[in-house]
CSV table of C-alpha atoms and ligand atoms in Angstrom, one decimal:
chain,number,residue,atom,x,y,z
T,283,MET,CA,7.9,79.9,21.1
T,284,ILE,CA,8.2,82.7,18.8
T,285,GLU,CA,5.8,85.5,18.9
T,286,LEU,CA,4.3,87.6,16.9
T,287,THR,CA,2.1,90.5,16.2
T,288,SER,CA,0.8,91.8,13.0
T,289,ILE,CA,1.9,94.0,10.3
T,290,THR,CA,1.5,95.8,6.8
T,291,GLY,CA,3.1,95.7,3.6
T,292,LEU,CA,5.2,93.1,3.0
T,293,ARG,CA,7.0,93.4,-0.5
T,294,GLY,CA,9.6,91.7,-1.9
T,295,LYS,CA,10.8,88.4,-4.1
T,296,VAL,CA,10.6,84.9,-2.0
T,297,GLU,CA,12.8,81.2,-3.4
T,298,ILE,CA,11.3,78.5,-1.7
T,299,PRO,CA,12.9,75.2,-0.9
T,300,GLY,CA,12.8,72.6,-2.9
T,301,ASP,CA,9.4,70.4,-3.3
T,302,LYS,CA,9.1,67.9,0.0
T,303,SER,CA,7.6,65.3,-2.6
T,304,ILE,CA,10.3,65.5,-5.2
T,305,SER,CA,13.2,65.6,-2.9
T,306,HIS,CA,12.0,61.8,-1.3
T,307,ARG,CA,11.3,60.9,-4.7
T,308,CYS,CA,14.9,61.9,-6.0
T,309,ILE,CA,16.8,60.1,-3.2
T,310,MET,CA,14.7,57.0,-3.3
T,311,LEU,CA,14.7,56.1,-6.8
T,312,GLY,CA,18.7,57.6,-6.9
T,313,SER,CA,19.2,54.7,-4.3
T,314,ILE,CA,18.3,52.2,-7.1
T,315,ALA,CA,19.0,53.5,-10.0
T,316,ASP,CA,22.8,53.1,-11.6
T,317,GLY,CA,24.5,55.5,-11.4
T,318,THR,CA,24.9,58.8,-10.0
T,319,THR,CA,22.1,61.1,-9.3
T,320,GLU,CA,22.5,64.5,-8.6
T,321,VAL,CA,19.8,66.7,-6.8
T,322,HIS,CA,19.8,70.1,-7.1
T,323,ASN,CA,17.0,72.3,-4.1
T,324,PHE,CA,17.3,69.8,-2.6
T,325,LEU,CA,14.6,69.8,1.0
T,326,GLN,CA,16.9,69.8,3.5
T,327,GLY,CA,13.6,69.6,6.2
T,328,ALA,CA,14.2,67.2,8.9
T,329,ASP,CA,11.7,64.8,6.8
T,330,CYS,CA,13.5,64.6,4.2
T,331,ARG,CA,17.2,64.3,6.0
T,332,ALA,CA,15.8,61.1,7.2
T,333,THR,CA,15.1,59.0,3.7
T,334,ILE,CA,18.9,60.1,3.3
T,335,ASP,CA,19.7,58.4,6.8
T,336,CYS,CA,17.7,55.7,5.7
T,337,PHE,CA,19.3,54.6,2.3
T,338,ARG,CA,22.3,55.1,4.4
T,339,LYS,CA,21.6,52.3,6.5
T,340,LEU,CA,21.2,50.6,3.2
T,341,GLY,CA,24.0,50.7,2.2
T,342,ILE,CA,24.3,53.7,-0.2
T,343,GLU,CA,26.8,56.6,-0.6
T,344,ILE,CA,24.9,60.1,-0.4
T,345,GLU,CA,26.8,63.5,-0.4
T,346,ASN,CA,24.6,65.8,1.2
T,347,ASN,CA,26.6,69.6,0.4
T,348,GLY,CA,24.0,72.0,1.5
T,349,SER,CA,21.1,72.3,-1.0
T,350,SER,CA,23.0,69.8,-3.4
T,351,VAL,CA,22.9,66.1,-3.1
T,352,VAL,CA,24.4,63.1,-4.8
T,353,VAL,CA,23.2,60.1,-4.6
T,354,HIS,CA,25.9,57.1,-6.2
T,355,GLY,CA,22.4,54.5,-7.0
T,356,LYS,CA,23.6,51.0,-7.1
T,357,GLY,CA,21.1,49.6,-9.0
T,358,ILE,CA,17.3,48.0,-9.0
T,359,HIS,CA,18.8,45.4,-6.2
T,360,GLY,CA,22.2,47.0,-5.2
T,361,LEU,CA,20.5,47.6,-1.8
T,362,ASN,CA,22.5,46.1,1.3
T,363,ALA,CA,20.4,44.6,5.2
T,364,PRO,CA,20.4,47.5,7.5
T,365,SER,CA,22.9,46.5,10.6
T,366,GLU,CA,20.5,49.1,12.7
T,367,ILE,CA,16.9,50.0,12.3
T,368,LEU,CA,15.5,52.6,9.9
T,369,ASP,CA,14.5,55.7,11.7
T,370,VAL,CA,11.8,57.4,9.4
T,371,GLY,CA,11.1,60.4,12.5
T,372,ASN,CA,8.2,62.4,11.6
T,373,SER,CA,8.1,61.3,7.7
T,374,GLY,CA,4.8,59.0,6.5
T,375,THR,CA,6.7,59.9,3.0
T,376,THR,CA,9.2,57.8,3.9
T,377,THR,CA,8.0,55.3,5.5
T,378,ARG,CA,5.2,54.0,3.0
T,379,LEU,CA,7.1,54.5,0.5
T,380,ILE,CA,10.3,53.1,1.7
T,381,SER,CA,8.2,49.8,3.2
T,382,GLY,CA,7.8,49.0,-1.1
T,383,ILE,CA,10.6,48.9,-1.8
T,384,LEU,CA,11.9,46.8,1.4
T,385,ALA,CA,8.9,44.8,-0.1
T,386,GLY,CA,11.0,43.5,-2.9
T,387,GLN,CA,14.8,42.9,-0.9
T,388,PRO,CA,15.9,39.5,0.3
T,389,PHE,CA,17.1,41.4,3.8
T,390,ASP,CA,15.2,41.6,7.1
T,391,SER,CA,14.1,45.5,7.8
T,392,LYS,CA,12.5,47.0,10.7
T,393,LEU,CA,11.2,50.7,10.8
T,394,SER,CA,9.9,53.1,13.6
T,395,GLY,CA,9.5,56.7,13.5
T,396,ASP,CA,8.0,59.0,16.2
T,397,ALA,CA,5.0,59.6,18.3
T,398,SER,CA,3.3,60.9,15.7
T,399,LEU,CA,4.3,58.7,12.5
T,400,ASN,CA,4.5,55.4,15.0
T,401,SER,CA,-0.1,56.3,15.7
T,402,ARG,CA,-0.7,56.8,11.2
T,403,PRO,CA,-2.6,54.2,9.3
T,404,MET,CA,-0.1,51.7,8.0
T,405,ARG,CA,-2.5,49.4,6.9
T,406,ARG,CA,-3.2,50.9,3.5
T,407,ILE,CA,0.0,49.6,2.4
T,408,ILE,CA,0.3,46.6,4.9
T,409,GLU,CA,-3.3,45.0,3.1
T,410,PRO,CA,-1.8,45.4,-0.8
T,411,LEU,CA,1.8,45.2,-0.2
T,412,THR,CA,0.4,41.6,1.3
T,413,ARG,CA,-2.0,40.3,-1.2
T,414,MET,CA,1.6,41.3,-3.8
T,415,GLY,CA,3.1,38.4,-1.3
T,416,ALA,CA,5.4,40.9,0.9
T,417,ASN,CA,6.5,40.0,4.4
T,418,ILE,CA,4.7,43.3,6.4
T,419,SER,CA,3.4,43.1,9.9
T,420,SER,CA,2.6,45.8,12.5
T,421,ILE,CA,5.6,44.9,15.1
T,422,LEU,CA,2.4,46.0,18.2
T,423,ARG,CA,-0.4,44.9,16.0
T,424,ASN,CA,-2.0,47.6,15.7
T,425,GLY,CA,-1.6,48.8,12.0
T,426,CYS,CA,1.1,51.3,12.5
T,427,ALA,CA,4.9,51.7,12.7
T,428,PRO,CA,7.1,49.6,13.7
T,429,LEU,CA,7.0,47.7,11.4
T,430,TYR,CA,8.9,44.0,10.1
T,431,ILE,CA,9.7,43.4,7.0
T,432,SER,CA,10.3,40.4,5.8
T,433,PRO,CA,11.9,39.1,2.2
T,434,GLY,CA,9.0,37.6,0.2
T,435,LYS,CA,8.2,37.0,-4.0
T,436,LEU,CA,6.2,39.4,-5.0
T,437,THR,CA,3.7,38.9,-7.8
T,438,GLY,CA,1.4,42.0,-9.5
T,439,ILE,CA,-1.9,43.2,-8.9
T,440,HIS,CA,-4.5,45.0,-9.4
T,441,TYR,CA,-5.2,47.2,-6.5
T,442,ASP,CA,-8.9,49.4,-6.4
T,443,SER,CA,-7.4,51.9,-3.7
T,444,PRO,CA,-9.7,53.1,-1.5
T,445,VAL,CA,-7.9,56.1,-0.5
T,446,ALA,CA,-7.1,58.8,-3.0
T,447,SER,CA,-3.0,58.6,-1.3
T,448,ALA,CA,-0.1,59.1,-2.9
T,449,GLN,CA,1.5,57.6,-0.6
T,450,VAL,CA,0.2,54.5,-0.8
T,451,LYS,CA,-0.4,54.8,-4.5
T,452,SER,CA,3.9,55.1,-4.8
T,453,CYS,CA,4.2,52.3,-2.6
T,454,ILE,CA,3.0,49.7,-4.2
T,455,LEU,CA,4.2,51.1,-7.7
T,456,LEU,CA,7.8,51.1,-6.4
T,457,ALA,CA,7.1,47.3,-4.8
T,458,GLY,CA,5.7,46.5,-8.9
T,459,LEU,CA,9.3,47.2,-10.0
T,460,TYR,CA,10.0,43.4,-7.4
T,461,ALA,CA,6.9,41.8,-8.5
T,462,GLU,CA,6.8,39.2,-11.3
T,463,GLY,CA,4.1,41.0,-14.3
T,464,GLU,CA,2.3,44.3,-14.2
T,465,THR,CA,1.1,46.1,-11.1
T,466,SER,CA,-1.5,48.5,-11.4
T,467,VAL,CA,-3.3,50.5,-8.7
T,468,THR,CA,-6.5,52.7,-9.6
T,469,GLU,CA,-7.4,55.3,-7.3
T,470,PRO,CA,-11.0,56.9,-6.5
T,471,SER,CA,-9.4,60.6,-8.0
T,472,LEU,CA,-5.6,61.6,-9.0
T,473,SER,CA,-3.6,62.1,-6.2
T,474,ARG,CA,0.1,63.3,-6.9
T,475,ASN,CA,1.8,62.0,-9.1
T,476,HIS,CA,5.3,63.1,-8.7
T,477,THR,CA,6.3,59.5,-9.0
T,478,GLU,CA,5.1,58.5,-12.0
T,479,LEU,CA,6.6,61.3,-13.5
T,480,MET,CA,10.1,60.8,-12.0
T,481,LEU,CA,9.7,57.2,-12.6
T,482,LYS,CA,9.5,57.6,-15.9
T,483,GLU,CA,12.5,59.7,-16.5
T,484,PHE,CA,14.5,57.1,-14.4
T,485,GLY,CA,13.4,54.9,-17.3
T,486,ALA,CA,10.5,52.5,-15.5
T,487,ASP,CA,7.8,51.0,-17.7
T,488,LEU,CA,5.1,52.5,-16.2
T,489,HIS,CA,2.0,54.1,-17.6
T,490,SER,CA,-1.1,56.4,-16.3
T,491,MET,CA,-4.6,56.4,-17.6
T,492,HIS,CA,-8.0,58.4,-16.8
T,493,GLU,CA,-11.5,56.6,-16.8
T,494,LEU,CA,-13.3,58.4,-19.3
T,495,ASP,CA,-16.4,59.6,-17.3
T,496,SER,CA,-14.8,58.9,-14.1
T,497,THR,CA,-12.6,60.8,-11.9
T,498,LYS,CA,-10.9,57.3,-11.0
T,499,ALA,CA,-7.0,57.1,-12.4
T,500,THR,CA,-5.0,54.0,-12.9
T,501,VAL,CA,-1.3,53.7,-13.0
T,502,THR,CA,0.1,50.6,-13.9
T,503,ILE,CA,4.2,49.7,-14.2
T,504,ARG,CA,5.8,46.7,-15.3
T,505,PRO,CA,9.6,45.3,-13.3
T,506,CYS,CA,12.6,46.6,-14.6
T,507,GLN,CA,16.3,45.6,-14.2
T,508,GLU,CA,17.3,48.9,-14.7
T,509,LEU,CA,17.0,52.2,-14.0
T,510,TYR,CA,18.9,55.5,-14.8
T,511,GLY,CA,20.5,58.1,-12.9
T,512,GLN,CA,19.6,61.7,-13.3
T,513,LYS,CA,20.5,65.5,-12.9
T,514,ILE,CA,17.2,66.8,-11.2
T,515,THR,CA,16.7,70.1,-9.8
T,516,VAL,CA,13.9,70.0,-7.3
T,517,PRO,CA,10.7,72.5,-8.2
T,518,GLY,CA,9.9,74.9,-4.9
T,519,ASP,CA,7.6,73.5,-2.4
T,520,ILE,CA,4.2,74.8,-3.8
T,521,SER,CA,3.1,73.6,0.1
T,522,SER,CA,5.6,75.3,1.3
T,523,ALA,CA,5.0,78.9,-1.1
T,524,ALA,CA,1.0,78.9,0.2
T,525,TYR,CA,2.2,80.3,3.8
T,526,PHE,CA,2.7,83.3,1.6
T,527,ILE,CA,0.5,83.0,-1.1
T,528,ALA,CA,-1.9,83.4,2.3
T,529,ALA,CA,0.1,85.9,3.4
T,530,GLY,CA,0.5,88.0,0.5
T,531,LEU,CA,-2.9,87.7,0.2
T,532,LEU,CA,-3.9,88.7,3.8
T,533,VAL,CA,-1.0,91.1,5.3
T,534,PRO,CA,-2.7,94.8,3.7
T,535,ASP,CA,-0.9,96.6,1.2
T,536,SER,CA,1.2,93.4,0.4
T,537,GLU,CA,2.6,93.1,-3.3
T,538,ILE,CA,5.5,89.1,-3.3
T,539,VAL,CA,6.8,87.5,-5.9
T,540,ILE,CA,7.5,83.8,-5.3
T,541,ARG,CA,10.2,82.2,-7.1
T,542,ASN,CA,10.5,79.3,-9.6
T,543,THR,CA,7.2,77.3,-7.6
T,544,GLY,CA,5.7,74.0,-9.2
T,545,ILE,CA,2.2,74.0,-10.3
T,546,ASN,CA,2.0,70.3,-11.1
T,547,PRO,CA,-2.0,70.5,-11.6
T,548,THR,CA,-2.4,67.1,-8.7
T,549,ARG,CA,-1.1,69.6,-6.5
T,550,ALA,CA,-1.6,73.0,-7.7
T,551,GLY,CA,-5.8,73.0,-5.7
T,552,ILE,CA,-4.8,75.9,-3.6
T,553,LEU,CA,-4.8,78.5,-7.1
T,554,LYS,CA,-8.0,77.5,-8.1
T,555,VAL,CA,-9.4,77.8,-4.6
T,556,CYS,CA,-8.0,81.5,-3.9
T,557,GLU,CA,-9.3,82.0,-7.2
T,558,ASP,CA,-12.6,81.1,-6.3
T,559,MET,CA,-11.6,83.6,-3.6
T,560,GLY,CA,-11.3,86.3,-5.7
T,561,ALA,CA,-7.3,86.8,-4.7
T,562,ASP,CA,-5.0,88.8,-7.1
T,563,ILE,CA,-3.3,86.3,-8.3
T,564,THR,CA,-0.7,85.8,-11.2
T,565,LEU,CA,1.3,83.4,-12.3
T,566,LEU,CA,4.2,84.2,-14.1
T,567,LYS,CA,7.1,82.9,-16.4
T,568,GLN,CA,5.4,79.5,-16.9
T,569,ARG,CA,7.3,76.7,-17.5
T,570,ILE,CA,8.6,73.1,-18.3
T,571,GLU,CA,11.6,71.1,-16.1
T,572,GLY,CA,12.3,68.5,-16.0
T,573,GLY,CA,8.4,67.5,-16.8
T,574,GLU,CA,6.9,69.2,-13.5
T,575,PRO,CA,5.7,72.4,-14.2
T,576,ILE,CA,6.9,75.7,-12.9
T,577,ALA,CA,5.9,78.9,-12.3
T,578,ASP,CA,6.6,82.5,-10.1
T,579,ILE,CA,3.4,83.6,-8.8
T,580,LEU,CA,2.5,86.7,-8.1
T,581,VAL,CA,0.2,87.9,-5.0
T,582,ARG,CA,-1.1,90.9,-4.5
T,583,THR,CA,-3.2,92.2,-0.7
T,584,SER,CA,-7.5,90.3,-1.8
T,585,ARG,CA,-10.4,91.1,-0.4
T,586,LEU,CA,-11.8,87.4,0.1
T,587,GLN,CA,-14.9,85.8,0.2
T,588,GLY,CA,-16.0,82.3,1.4
T,589,THR,CA,-16.1,79.2,-1.2
T,590,THR,CA,-16.9,75.5,-1.1
T,591,VAL,CA,-13.6,73.0,-0.8
T,592,GLU,CA,-15.1,69.4,-2.0
T,593,GLY,CA,-14.7,66.7,-4.0
T,594,ASP,CA,-11.6,66.2,-6.6
T,595,ILE,CA,-9.8,69.3,-5.9
T,596,ILE,CA,-9.0,67.8,-1.9
T,597,PRO,CA,-6.2,65.2,-2.8
T,598,THR,CA,-4.6,67.9,-4.8
T,599,LEU,CA,-4.4,70.5,-1.9
T,600,ILE,CA,-4.9,68.0,1.2
T,601,ASP,CA,-1.3,69.8,2.5
T,602,GLU,CA,-3.2,73.3,2.2
T,603,ILE,CA,-6.1,72.6,4.2
T,604,PRO,CA,-5.0,74.6,7.1
T,605,ILE,CA,-3.4,77.8,5.6
T,606,ILE,CA,-7.2,77.7,3.3
T,607,ALA,CA,-8.8,78.1,6.6
T,608,VAL,CA,-6.8,80.8,7.7
T,609,MET,CA,-7.8,82.5,4.5
T,610,ALA,CA,-11.7,81.4,5.0
T,611,ALA,CA,-11.0,82.4,8.4
T,612,MET,CA,-10.6,86.6,6.9
T,613,ALA,CA,-12.7,86.1,4.3
T,614,GLU,CA,-16.3,87.6,4.3
T,615,GLY,CA,-19.1,84.7,4.4
T,616,THR,CA,-19.2,81.1,4.7
T,617,THR,CA,-16.4,78.4,3.2
T,618,VAL,CA,-16.8,74.8,3.7
T,619,ILE,CA,-14.4,71.8,3.3
T,620,LYS,CA,-15.7,68.7,2.8
T,621,ASP,CA,-14.6,65.4,1.4
T,622,ALA,CA,-11.6,65.9,3.7
T,623,ALA,CA,-11.7,62.8,6.2
T,624,GLU,CA,-8.0,62.3,5.9
T,625,LEU,CA,-7.1,65.0,7.5
T,626,LYS,CA,-7.4,62.7,10.4
T,627,VAL,CA,-4.8,60.6,9.5
T,628,LYS,CA,-1.9,63.5,8.8
T,629,GLU,CA,0.9,64.4,11.4
T,630,THR,CA,-1.7,65.4,14.2
T,631,ASN,CA,-6.0,65.0,13.3
T,632,ARG,CA,-5.7,68.5,11.3
T,633,ILE,CA,-9.8,68.8,11.9
T,634,GLU,CA,-9.4,69.6,15.6
T,635,THR,CA,-5.2,70.8,15.4
T,636,VAL,CA,-6.7,73.4,12.9
T,637,VAL,CA,-10.3,74.2,14.9
T,638,ASP,CA,-8.9,74.0,18.2
T,639,ASN,CA,-6.4,76.8,17.6
T,640,LEU,CA,-8.7,78.7,15.3
T,641,LYS,CA,-11.2,79.3,17.9
T,642,ALA,CA,-8.6,80.0,19.9
T,643,MET,CA,-8.1,83.3,18.1
T,644,GLY,CA,-11.9,84.1,18.0
T,645,CYS,CA,-13.3,82.4,15.1
T,646,ASP,CA,-16.1,81.4,13.9
T,647,ILE,CA,-16.0,77.6,12.9
T,648,THR,CA,-17.4,74.3,13.3
T,649,ALA,CA,-15.5,70.7,12.9
T,650,THR,CA,-17.5,68.3,10.5
T,651,ASP,CA,-16.5,64.4,10.2
T,652,ASP,CA,-14.9,64.8,6.5
T,653,GLY,CA,-13.8,68.6,7.3
T,654,MET,CA,-15.0,71.9,8.9
T,655,ILE,CA,-17.6,74.9,8.5
T,656,ILE,CA,-15.8,78.4,8.9
T,657,HIS,CA,-18.0,81.7,9.0
T,658,GLY,CA,-15.6,84.2,8.1
T,659,GLY,CA,-14.8,88.1,8.2
T,660,LYS,CA,-15.3,88.2,11.8
T,661,GLY,CA,-11.3,89.0,12.8
T,662,LEU,CA,-9.1,87.2,14.8
T,663,HIS,CA,-6.8,87.5,17.7
T,664,GLY,CA,-4.3,86.7,19.0
T,665,ALA,CA,-4.1,83.4,21.1
T,666,THR,CA,-1.7,80.5,22.3
T,667,ILE,CA,-1.3,78.2,19.5
T,668,HIS,CA,-0.5,74.4,20.3
T,669,THR,CA,0.6,72.8,17.1
T,670,LEU,CA,1.4,69.7,18.7
T,671,LEU,CA,4.3,69.7,16.6
T,672,ASP,CA,2.8,69.7,12.8
T,673,HIS,CA,5.0,71.9,10.8
T,674,ARG,CA,2.3,73.1,9.0
T,675,ILE,CA,0.2,74.1,12.4
T,676,ALA,CA,3.0,76.4,13.7
T,677,MET,CA,3.2,77.8,9.5
T,678,ALA,CA,-0.5,78.1,9.2
T,679,PHE,CA,-1.2,80.2,12.4
T,680,SER,CA,2.5,82.1,12.1
T,681,ILE,CA,0.5,83.3,9.1
T,682,ALA,CA,-2.9,84.0,10.9
T,683,ALA,CA,-1.0,85.5,13.4
T,684,LEU,CA,0.3,88.4,11.1
T,685,VAL,CA,-3.4,89.3,10.2
T,686,ALA,CA,-4.6,89.0,14.2
T,687,ASP,CA,-5.1,91.8,16.9
T,688,GLY,CA,-2.9,91.1,19.4
T,689,THR,CA,0.5,88.7,20.3
T,690,THR,CA,-0.5,85.3,19.4
T,691,LYS,CA,2.9,82.3,20.8
T,692,ILE,CA,2.9,79.4,18.7
T,693,LEU,CA,4.1,76.7,20.7
T,694,ASP,CA,7.0,74.6,19.6
T,695,SER,CA,7.8,76.3,16.6
T,696,HIS,CA,10.4,75.2,15.9
T,697,CYS,CA,9.1,71.9,14.3
T,698,VAL,CA,8.6,73.7,10.9
T,699,ASP,CA,12.0,72.6,10.4
T,700,ILE,CA,10.3,68.8,9.5
T,701,SER,CA,9.9,70.8,5.7
T,702,TYR,CA,10.8,74.9,6.2
T,703,PRO,CA,13.5,74.8,8.1
T,704,THR,CA,14.1,78.1,7.1
T,705,PHE,CA,10.2,79.7,7.2
T,706,TYR,CA,10.8,82.4,9.7
T,707,ASP,CA,14.0,83.7,7.9
T,708,THR,CA,12.4,83.7,4.7
T,709,PHE,CA,9.9,85.6,6.3
T,710,GLU,CA,12.5,88.1,7.7
T,711,GLY,CA,13.4,88.5,4.4
T,712,LEU,CA,9.6,90.6,3.4
T,713,LEU,CA,9.3,92.6,6.5
W,885,S3P,C1,3.0,62.6,-0.1
W,885,S3P,C2,1.7,62.6,-0.2
W,885,S3P,C3,0.3,63.1,0.9
W,885,S3P,C4,0.5,64.5,1.6
W,885,S3P,C5,2.1,64.3,2.3
W,885,S3P,C6,3.9,64.0,1.5
W,885,S3P,C7,3.6,62.5,-0.9
W,885,S3P,O1,-0.4,62.1,1.6
W,885,S3P,O2,-0.2,64.7,2.4
W,885,S3P,O3,2.3,65.1,2.7
W,885,S3P,O4,4.9,63.2,-0.4
W,885,S3P,O5,3.2,61.5,-1.3
W,885,S3P,P1,-1.3,61.0,2.0
W,885,S3P,O6,-0.6,60.2,0.4
W,885,S3P,O7,-1.6,60.2,2.3
W,885,S3P,O8,-2.3,61.8,1.2
């Protein structure tokens, strides 16, 4: 538990830890590539540590010296049968992506995680993998992990995904590496494309296409015999930067620079929403590193207005909705968030956790079936925040606490370890 009160004048520069999505993918692709993969600015959050543990159990030597990691890849067919169950912890990304790789292996494996993970929907990967010829089942027959995967002969399919989910897309593409023929995935709108960018860097035969006059995006992969180890510097995670963007905008008399942040357009929807809300944000030193766009983000205290967040932008900011809701609570006027039913199947049901906690802080907010409606600008007061061990709820409401009257208690605040172990230290650096 942590107790926080309001502050003014956040000033300075912050360095954000490595991107969680990219860090997972470095371990996975590094493990099935030939040669070593050297990863700098690797995120040492619990989710990414779970991915390292799983691949170690699959026989991969992975050196972890703090922020840099060296993966001694054993090639596309080099994984060994695990002698124990693979513990995926709280990580949906680990579970869904590794399942695509495991579906193509000549050995059995079992995956299980914590209570939250084991209640999240896995039919969304079981169904397409089964169509490819994989043998994957939910051990408790409830469509969730624990999962059991045994050898199957994979054939490429075309999958028209009902959800814009990078985890589903990546799972199928990784299985496609082991399938006969071509595998393609069409999603209703483009979700984060780190798997595609990184697979290309590692030498996979892959191409992406946007349909004309439609938001649909298709990616196609052909099986391959070899991937090649890479040297990767992971950009700062925009999902983690989002808390400091919000803090810089909301806390009076603030000016902060958030350095080396990934601004891949499939992730940077929050910047567009901030612009729509009237935020004073400038992107400095824009550049491309390792195929990923990066910038330093200068943020100054701003008067925000309500906005509508809907449609194709949703997948590009899905993890930022809790902090966007906090900004909306402090903004003048009404903010409507819709088309975001996916929030219900994150680490918690984030429509409920966001609405319940903002209500506890005095916000005029209503849950809807696919989002929420927030009547902002009436101020927040301190409250006890029930994070339900959801890291993004802990961090979003820590920022709300900085602009609320009175004291806010964040229960189970240690859960920030999932994606941002040094979150509260970064904060102190700005005070
Ligand atoms: C992720 C994809 C998103 C996101 C998650 C990380 C990834 O999930 O919410 O935090 O690394 O692929 P979905 O694919 O389920 O939308």
